Amino acid sequence: MKRAPLIAGNWKMFKTGSQAVATALRLAELSCDVKDTDIMIAPPFTALALVGEKIKASRIHLGAQNLFYEKEGAYTGEISANMLKEAGVSHVIIGHSERRQYFGENNEDVCKKIRAAVESSLVPVMCIGETELEKKDEKTFYVLDKQIENGLKGFRSDELSDLVIAYEPVWAIGTGKSATPDQAQQVHRYIRTKIQKMFGSNFAEETRIIYGGSVKPDNISELMNHDDVDGALVGGASLDADNFIQIIKFNRMI
Ligand code: 13P
């Protein structure tokens, strides 16, 4: 059975609450006839509850861009899994390269955050990927191994049944320089083999591995034509609903 595609939009630090609601409403309207593809949008924290309320009746899943792993406490500026749940969130992006690069997150933090997500029944979208320098030094697979081994350390496969892995090569994010579909396929296959060794064949077959990094309406179809590419995590091209819908409806545009 082929995995259902997931097309997810990461809105990063863009859009106020009212701007996010307007984009979400437009996307809900444009996507009402989409049946076979899962859709997720991740607005900033301040827009979550507002957007959640508006898209409740649509097919769009609400995602957060981060969470903190403690349940509650004196952690100024942080947001817990339960707070996200109440705002209507079902998915949470964890370990995005911008969090790793600018806010010092490491694989151990990622592991704790995935634990917190799983315990609150949020779908974790774990981001992994190598930097330009690591790629140049031919360390891509070594880096991915460490991110996967340490990020998923101590989990049983049944705890991770909803896990989504997002492969986002750092050199492709926001640069317009997407990995070629063949490059993405090769790395996704490597990741699938890696999780098969850790968690078994069924787990590897069922887990969605999505690609992120300069995904656009004109490269999505070719990416999705590869067996191990199960969707996309889209930054810039998800900010405009009329643009993003062309990515979501990739298979109808070939
Ligand atoms: P771009 O699509 O803007 O390259 O961003 C990708 C990304 O970081 C999604 O999480």
Coordinates of C-alpha atoms and ligand atoms in Angstrom, one line a residue, residues 8-12 14 93 96-98 127 166 168-178 211-216 232-239 247, ligand 1:
A8 CA 3.0 20.7 4.5
G9 CA 3.6 24.4 4.7
N10 CA 6.0 25.9 7.2
W11 CA 5.2 29.6 7.5
K12 CA 8.2 30.3 9.7
F14 CA 5.8 35.2 8.6
I93 CA 7.7 20.3 13.3
H96 CA 14.1 22.3 11.9
S97 CA 17.6 23.3 10.7
E98 CA 16.8 26.9 11.6
C127 CA 13.6 17.5 10.3
A166 CA 11.4 15.6 6.7
E168 CA 15.7 19.1 4.3
P169 CA 19.2 19.6 3.0
V170 CA 20.3 22.9 4.6
W171 CA 21.9 24.1 1.4
A172 CA 18.6 23.8 -0.4
I173 CA 16.5 25.8 2.1
G174 CA 15.5 29.3 0.9
T175 CA 18.2 29.2 -1.8
G176 CA 16.2 28.3 -4.9
K177 CA 18.7 25.5 -5.2
S178 CA 16.6 22.4 -4.7
Y211 CA 11.4 16.5 1.2
G212 CA 12.0 20.2 1.9
G213 CA 14.2 22.8 0.3
S214 CA 13.1 25.2 -2.5
V215 CA 10.0 23.1 -3.4
K216 CA 8.0 25.0 -6.0
A232 CA 7.0 18.0 0.8
L233 CA 7.7 20.5 3.6
V234 CA 7.4 23.9 1.8
G235 CA 8.6 27.2 3.1
G236 CA 8.5 30.3 0.9
A237 CA 6.2 28.8 -1.7
S238 CA 3.5 27.9 0.9
L239 CA 3.0 31.5 2.0
I247 CA 2.0 22.2 -5.1
Ligands
13P1 P1 11.9 26.8 1.4 O1 10.8 26.1 0.7 O2 11.7 28.3 1.5 O3 13.3 26.5 0.8 O4 12.0 26.4 2.9 C1 12.1 25.0 3.2 C2 11.9 24.8 4.7 O5 12.7 25.1 5.5 C3 10.6 24.2 5.1 O6 10.6 23.8 6.4

